[in-house]
Tab-separated table of C-alpha atoms in Angstrom:
chain	number	residue	atom	x	y	z
A	1	MET	CA	4.088	20.717	19.876
A	2	ALA	CA	2.067	18.596	22.797
A	3	LEU	CA	-0.034	16.121	21.767
A	4	GLU	CA	-3.630	17.034	21.234
A	5	TYR	CA	-6.423	14.528	21.007
A	6	LEU	CA	-10.080	15.180	19.353
A	7	LEU	CA	-13.026	15.372	21.706
A	8	ASP	CA	-15.423	12.380	21.704
A	9	GLY	CA	-18.741	12.712	19.321
A	10	VAL	CA	-17.871	15.671	17.550
A	11	SER	CA	-18.801	15.788	13.812
A	12	SER	CA	-15.937	18.643	13.181
A	13	PHE	CA	-12.098	19.358	13.102
A	14	ALA	CA	-13.110	22.888	14.641
A	15	SER	CA	-9.812	24.123	16.794
A	16	GLY	CA	-12.150	24.086	19.924
A	17	ASN	CA	-12.571	20.364	19.631
A	18	TRP	CA	-9.117	19.686	20.323
A	19	LYS	CA	-7.609	19.115	23.987
A	20	LEU	CA	-4.431	18.503	25.687
A	21	ALA	CA	-3.908	15.278	27.632
A	22	ASP	CA	-4.982	17.117	30.681
A	23	GLY	CA	-7.971	18.544	29.182
A	24	THR	CA	-7.014	22.038	28.604
A	25	GLY	CA	-7.473	23.832	25.464
A	26	GLY	CA	-5.470	23.001	22.258
A	27	SER	CA	-4.911	24.601	19.020
A	28	GLY	CA	-6.223	21.911	16.741
A	29	ILE	CA	-5.138	21.398	13.118
A	30	ALA	CA	-1.919	23.648	12.752
A	31	ASP	CA	1.535	24.127	11.429
A	32	ALA	CA	3.886	21.675	13.623
A	33	ALA	CA	0.706	20.150	15.412
A	34	THR	CA	0.715	16.609	16.457
A	35	LEU	CA	-2.643	15.030	16.972
A	36	ILE	CA	-4.618	12.038	17.485
A	37	VAL	CA	-8.203	10.894	16.863
A	38	ASN	CA	-8.781	8.007	19.106
A	39	LYS	CA	-12.407	7.441	19.956
A	40	GLY	CA	-15.785	7.863	18.885
A	41	SER	CA	-17.964	6.654	16.152
A	42	ALA	CA	-19.295	10.158	14.628
A	43	LYS	CA	-18.908	11.092	10.832
A	44	ILE	CA	-16.527	14.238	10.656
A	45	THR	CA	-17.965	16.154	7.834
A	46	SER	CA	-17.256	19.917	8.731
A	47	ASP	CA	-14.207	21.836	9.263
A	48	LEU	CA	-12.068	19.639	6.958
A	49	ASP	CA	-10.599	22.340	4.816
A	50	TRP	CA	-6.925	23.163	6.545
A	51	SER	CA	-4.956	23.993	3.389
A	52	ALA	CA	-4.076	27.489	4.273
A	53	LEU	CA	-1.683	25.822	6.334
A	54	THR	CA	2.114	26.244	5.196
A	55	THR	CA	4.372	23.342	6.512
A	56	GLY	CA	1.138	21.426	7.834
A	57	VAL	CA	1.128	19.198	10.571
A	58	GLU	CA	3.896	16.932	12.121
A	59	SER	CA	1.459	14.069	12.743
A	60	PHE	CA	-2.172	13.216	12.452
A	61	ASP	CA	-3.034	9.732	13.567
A	62	ILE	CA	-6.240	8.023	13.282
A	63	LEU	CA	-6.302	5.078	15.737
A	64	SER	CA	-8.135	1.773	15.775
A	65	THR	CA	-10.225	3.104	18.822
A	66	PHE	CA	-11.935	5.531	16.265
A	67	LEU	CA	-14.906	3.904	14.517
A	68	GLY	CA	-16.202	6.694	12.538
A	69	ASP	CA	-15.906	8.405	8.993
A	70	ILE	CA	-13.540	11.270	8.240
A	71	GLY	CA	-14.870	13.506	4.993
A	72	SER	CA	-16.775	11.892	2.230
A	73	ALA	CA	-17.026	12.137	-1.508
A	74	ALA	CA	-18.400	15.265	-1.317
A	75	GLY	CA	-15.385	16.755	0.637
A	76	SER	CA	-11.835	15.530	1.684
A	77	LEU	CA	-9.977	16.317	5.011
A	78	ARG	CA	-7.311	18.723	3.350
A	79	PHE	CA	-3.970	19.685	4.783
A	80	ASP	CA	-0.011	19.484	4.340
A	81	ALA	CA	2.079	17.031	6.328
A	82	ASP	CA	5.695	17.829	5.637
A	83	ASN	CA	6.738	19.894	8.614
A	84	SER	CA	9.623	17.322	8.762
A	85	SER	CA	11.036	14.549	6.754
A	86	ASP	CA	8.895	12.056	9.037
A	87	ALA	CA	5.581	14.084	8.777
A	88	ARG	CA	2.805	11.598	8.571
A	89	VAL	CA	-0.788	10.625	8.454
A	90	SER	CA	-1.555	7.176	9.561
A	91	PHE	CA	-4.911	5.529	9.493
A	92	ALA	CA	-5.842	2.322	11.457
A	93	GLY	CA	-9.508	2.515	11.938
A	94	PRO	CA	-12.460	0.360	10.491
A	95	GLY	CA	-14.256	3.546	8.950
A	96	ASN	CA	-13.701	5.362	5.621
A	97	LEU	CA	-10.878	8.137	5.030
A	98	TYR	CA	-11.064	10.735	2.500
A	99	LEU	CA	-7.696	12.599	2.491
A	100	GLY	CA	-6.254	15.295	0.166
A	101	ALA	CA	-2.736	16.696	0.383
A	102	LYS	CA	-3.461	20.520	-0.098
A	103	GLY	CA	-1.545	23.343	1.520
A	104	GLY	CA	1.881	25.126	1.128
A	105	SER	CA	3.331	22.316	-0.917
A	106	ASN	CA	0.293	20.052	-1.459
A	107	VAL	CA	2.509	16.967	0.415
A	108	ILE	CA	1.772	14.412	2.702
A	109	THR	CA	5.381	13.158	3.420
A	110	PHE	CA	4.370	9.734	4.841
A	111	PHE	CA	0.724	8.100	4.977
A	112	TYR	CA	0.420	5.132	6.649
A	113	MET	CA	-2.744	2.336	6.668
A	114	THR	CA	-3.039	-0.808	8.647
A	115	ALA	CA	-6.866	-0.438	8.723
A	116	SER	CA	-9.534	-2.803	7.959
A	117	GLY	CA	-11.409	0.453	6.637
A	118	ARG	CA	-11.378	2.262	3.260
A	119	ALA	CA	-9.062	5.347	2.169
A	120	TYR	CA	-9.493	7.722	-0.574
A	121	LEU	CA	-6.353	9.661	-1.387
A	122	THR	CA	-8.075	12.760	-3.618
A	123	GLU	CA	-5.549	15.206	-4.645
A	124	GLY	CA	-1.901	16.464	-3.958
A	125	THR	CA	1.267	14.511	-3.482
A	126	PHE	CA	1.799	11.465	-1.294
A	127	THR	CA	5.759	10.959	-1.396
A	128	ASN	CA	5.697	7.532	0.790
A	129	VAL	CA	2.514	5.628	0.729
A	130	ARG	CA	2.875	2.292	3.428
A	131	PHE	CA	-0.153	0.246	2.970
A	132	GLY	CA	-0.961	-2.835	4.828
A	133	GLY	CA	-4.373	-3.564	5.224
A	134	GLY	CA	-8.266	-2.586	4.181
A	135	THR	CA	-8.801	-0.873	0.942
A	136	LEU	CA	-6.853	1.985	-0.828
A	137	THR	CA	-7.920	4.118	-3.761
A	138	VAL	CA	-5.800	6.671	-5.350
A	139	ASN	CA	-7.367	9.015	-7.945
A	140	GLU	CA	-6.186	10.496	-11.102
A	141	SER	CA	-5.378	13.962	-9.396
A	142	THR	CA	-3.378	12.474	-6.654
A	143	VAL	CA	0.443	12.135	-7.172
A	144	VAL	CA	2.167	9.238	-5.227
A	145	THR	CA	6.074	8.726	-5.392
A	146	ASN	CA	6.786	5.680	-3.306
A	147	ALA	CA	4.242	2.969	-3.079
A	148	TYR	CA	4.554	0.178	-0.724
A	149	LEU	CA	1.637	-2.089	-0.811
A	150	HIS	CA	1.994	-4.742	1.590
A	151	GLY	CA	-1.475	-6.310	2.093
A	152	GLY	CA	-5.322	-5.352	1.402
A	153	SER	CA	-6.824	-4.337	-1.923
A	154	SER	CA	-5.799	-0.835	-3.664
A	155	THR	CA	-6.470	0.758	-7.073
A	156	VAL	CA	-4.165	3.495	-8.414
A	157	ALA	CA	-5.635	5.123	-11.216
A	158	TYR	CA	-3.701	6.745	-13.930
A	159	ASN	CA	-1.738	9.882	-13.621
A	160	SER	CA	1.202	11.061	-15.892
A	161	THR	CA	3.573	11.440	-13.210
A	162	ASP	CA	5.307	8.033	-12.934
A	163	LEU	CA	5.601	5.785	-9.492
A	164	THR	CA	9.160	5.610	-8.486
A	165	VAL	CA	8.829	2.715	-6.369
A	166	LEU	CA	6.224	0.184	-6.454
A	167	ASP	CA	6.807	-2.744	-4.047
A	168	ILE	CA	4.139	-5.227	-3.812
A	169	ASP	CA	4.297	-8.003	-0.959
A	170	SER	CA	0.709	-9.455	-0.696
A	171	GLY	CA	-2.551	-8.407	-1.235
A	172	VAL	CA	-4.216	-7.678	-4.704
A	173	HIS	CA	-3.394	-4.414	-6.607
A	174	THR	CA	-4.579	-3.002	-9.950
A	175	ILE	CA	-2.071	-0.352	-11.119
A	176	ARG	CA	-2.866	1.986	-13.812
A	177	ARG	CA	0.080	4.300	-14.079
A	178	ARG	CA	3.418	3.532	-14.985
A	179	ALA	CA	6.094	2.094	-12.556
A	180	VAL	CA	9.572	3.428	-13.438
A	181	GLY	CA	11.209	0.262	-12.802
A	182	GLY	CA	15.396	-0.317	-12.675
A	183	SER	CA	17.462	-1.048	-9.460
A	184	GLY	CA	14.634	-3.185	-8.177
A	185	ASN	CA	12.143	-0.444	-7.560
A	186	PHE	CA	9.414	-2.353	-9.196
A	187	ARG	CA	8.831	-5.472	-7.607
A	188	VAL	CA	6.221	-8.181	-6.754
A	189	THR	CA	7.607	-10.194	-3.924
A	190	SER	CA	4.265	-11.681	-3.026
A	191	GLY	CA	0.767	-11.101	-3.817
A	192	THR	CA	-0.939	-9.929	-7.369
A	193	CYS	CA	-0.544	-6.766	-9.239
A	194	ASN	CA	-2.895	-6.345	-12.049
A	195	TYR	CA	-0.699	-3.932	-14.267
A	196	ASP	CA	-2.859	-1.937	-16.596
A	197	VAL	CA	-1.117	1.036	-17.740
A	198	THR	CA	-2.023	3.207	-20.827
A	199	THR	CA	-0.430	2.247	-23.861
A	200	ALA	CA	0.606	6.006	-24.100
A	201	GLU	CA	3.208	5.685	-21.597
A	202	THR	CA	6.707	4.656	-22.380
A	203	GLY	CA	8.409	1.426	-21.641
A	204	TRP	CA	9.439	0.423	-18.408
A	205	GLY	CA	12.608	-0.483	-17.329
A	206	GLU	CA	12.799	-3.663	-15.271
A	207	VAL	CA	10.472	-5.953	-12.930
A	208	ARG	CA	10.902	-8.468	-10.073
A	209	ILE	CA	8.540	-11.244	-9.551
A	210	GLY	CA	9.139	-13.286	-6.444
A	211	ALA	CA	8.180	-16.797	-5.933
A	212	ALA	CA	4.924	-15.988	-4.017
A	213	GLY	CA	4.310	-13.026	-6.881
A	214	THR	CA	1.978	-12.642	-9.803
A	215	LEU	CA	1.968	-10.111	-12.273
A	216	ASN	CA	-0.832	-9.919	-14.490
A	217	LEU	CA	0.194	-8.064	-17.570
A	218	ILE	CA	-3.097	-6.434	-18.903
A	219	SER	CA	-1.927	-3.238	-20.522
A	220	ALA	CA	1.645	-1.408	-20.854
A	221	GLY	CA	4.453	0.537	-22.513
A	222	ALA	CA	5.724	-1.454	-25.640
A	223	THR	CA	9.118	-2.245	-24.101
A	224	CYS	CA	10.583	-3.721	-20.837
A	225	THR	CA	14.197	-4.323	-20.664
A	226	ASP	CA	14.669	-7.156	-17.888
A	227	ALA	CA	11.925	-9.248	-15.910
A	228	TYR	CA	13.390	-11.206	-13.080
A	229	VAL	CA	10.631	-14.071	-12.887
A	230	ASP	CA	10.506	-16.637	-10.082
A	231	GLY	CA	6.718	-16.393	-9.632
A	232	VAL	CA	3.779	-15.862	-12.326
A	233	LEU	CA	4.186	-13.703	-15.362
A	234	ASP	CA	0.882	-14.003	-16.671
A	235	ALA	CA	0.320	-12.003	-20.231
A	236	SER	CA	-2.548	-14.003	-21.351
A	237	ARG	CA	-4.998	-11.035	-20.963
A	238	LEU	CA	-2.413	-8.876	-22.539
A	239	LYS	CA	-4.302	-5.987	-24.945
A	240	VAL	CA	-1.424	-4.579	-26.793
A	241	PRO	CA	1.873	-5.647	-28.077
A	242	VAL	CA	4.707	-5.487	-25.474
A	243	ALA	CA	8.113	-6.928	-25.986
A	244	ILE	CA	10.609	-8.010	-23.075
A	245	THR	CA	14.129	-8.274	-24.099
A	246	ASN	CA	15.205	-10.474	-21.295
A	247	VAL	CA	13.279	-12.853	-18.796
A	248	TYR	CA	15.402	-14.226	-16.280
A	249	TYR	CA	13.706	-17.150	-14.731
A	250	GLY	CA	14.241	-19.257	-11.794
A	251	PRO	CA	13.133	-22.557	-10.594
A	252	ASN	CA	9.358	-21.471	-9.233
A	253	ALA	CA	8.796	-19.485	-12.794
A	254	ARG	CA	5.616	-19.521	-14.667
A	255	VAL	CA	5.639	-17.603	-17.862
A	256	ILE	CA	2.119	-17.346	-19.825
A	257	GLU	CA	3.018	-15.476	-22.824
A	258	GLY	CA	-0.411	-14.969	-24.674
A	259	THR	CA	-0.437	-13.902	-28.463
A	260	GLN	CA	0.542	-10.015	-27.644
A	261	LEU	CA	3.833	-10.594	-25.325
A	262	THR	CA	7.019	-11.171	-27.429
A	263	ILE	CA	10.160	-12.310	-25.242
A	264	THR	CA	13.781	-12.090	-26.917
A	265	ASN	CA	16.062	-13.814	-24.508
A	266	ARG	CA	14.912	-16.711	-22.118
A	267	ILE	CA	17.600	-16.828	-19.377
A	268	ARG	CA	17.572	-19.358	-16.556
A	269	ALA	CA	18.898	-19.292	-13.340
A	270	SER	CA	21.683	-21.935	-12.548
A	271	GLY	CA	19.778	-25.527	-11.682
A	272	THR	CA	16.650	-24.657	-13.559
A	273	SER	CA	15.417	-26.298	-16.175
A	274	ALA	CA	15.309	-25.129	-19.562
A	275	ALA	CA	11.717	-25.571	-20.104
A	276	CYS	CA	10.694	-24.574	-16.413
A	277	GLY	CA	7.174	-22.913	-16.315
A	278	PHE	CA	6.797	-21.481	-19.929
A	279	LEU	CA	3.374	-21.790	-21.715
A	280	PRO	CA	4.873	-20.633	-24.912
A	281	ARG	CA	3.120	-17.948	-27.339
A	282	PRO	CA	0.393	-19.212	-29.272
A	283	THR	CA	0.705	-19.658	-32.857
A	284	THR	CA	-2.696	-18.370	-34.035
């Protein structure tokens, strides 16, 4: 479908407030629609619920030149965006966005955020979240399959559905749901991960911490098979017993064991000092 643009200054996503590039009438939020919110500073607070859609929009792009807010704590923008394998919502504005995946399958395939603003994901499933700036909050009702957190600050609340991929590469991120791990799917290349997951969750398979990464282990399932550490693994605030079978550590590793962490095997990379970076578990 042809690109449609939201009119400047409106406070509603009603169908009549969208126009084609030539100024003629558009259809607004609809299945397969390609939509751009590109100007204005209004707070958009009405005609937010488009959950009657089936496959949902193809693209919904909020540009940095839109300075307003969309939705509020009282009501989110709601639609599907899984019309194709590339269907997306992108947010680059400085304001606030409240967004729920609600429609035929309750899925938004891609959510991109490169904004200085704040986004709140409030319901449904977001298959891929690619976050690079601003502040992101994912509530307990929202499933995220793959989270690529490459900047900014985020908080991901507990949900019983695991993160299949948790990829952190800069920023500060508080994670309160389990990352499955395994095959490099849980990694902190750079930046900080505050991992604070309910102890009712099962163990986690593998984590990789890069030279510029920090994993603050606060609460987690009781067991982890492998931790590859070339940055900081800090268990000084760990609230529950956790056992890691193998810690493979590189030349930049710093491991702070605390009183609750047990490491069975310490395996150093070639050329790494045997005592490199370990602050051993206190005896009292």
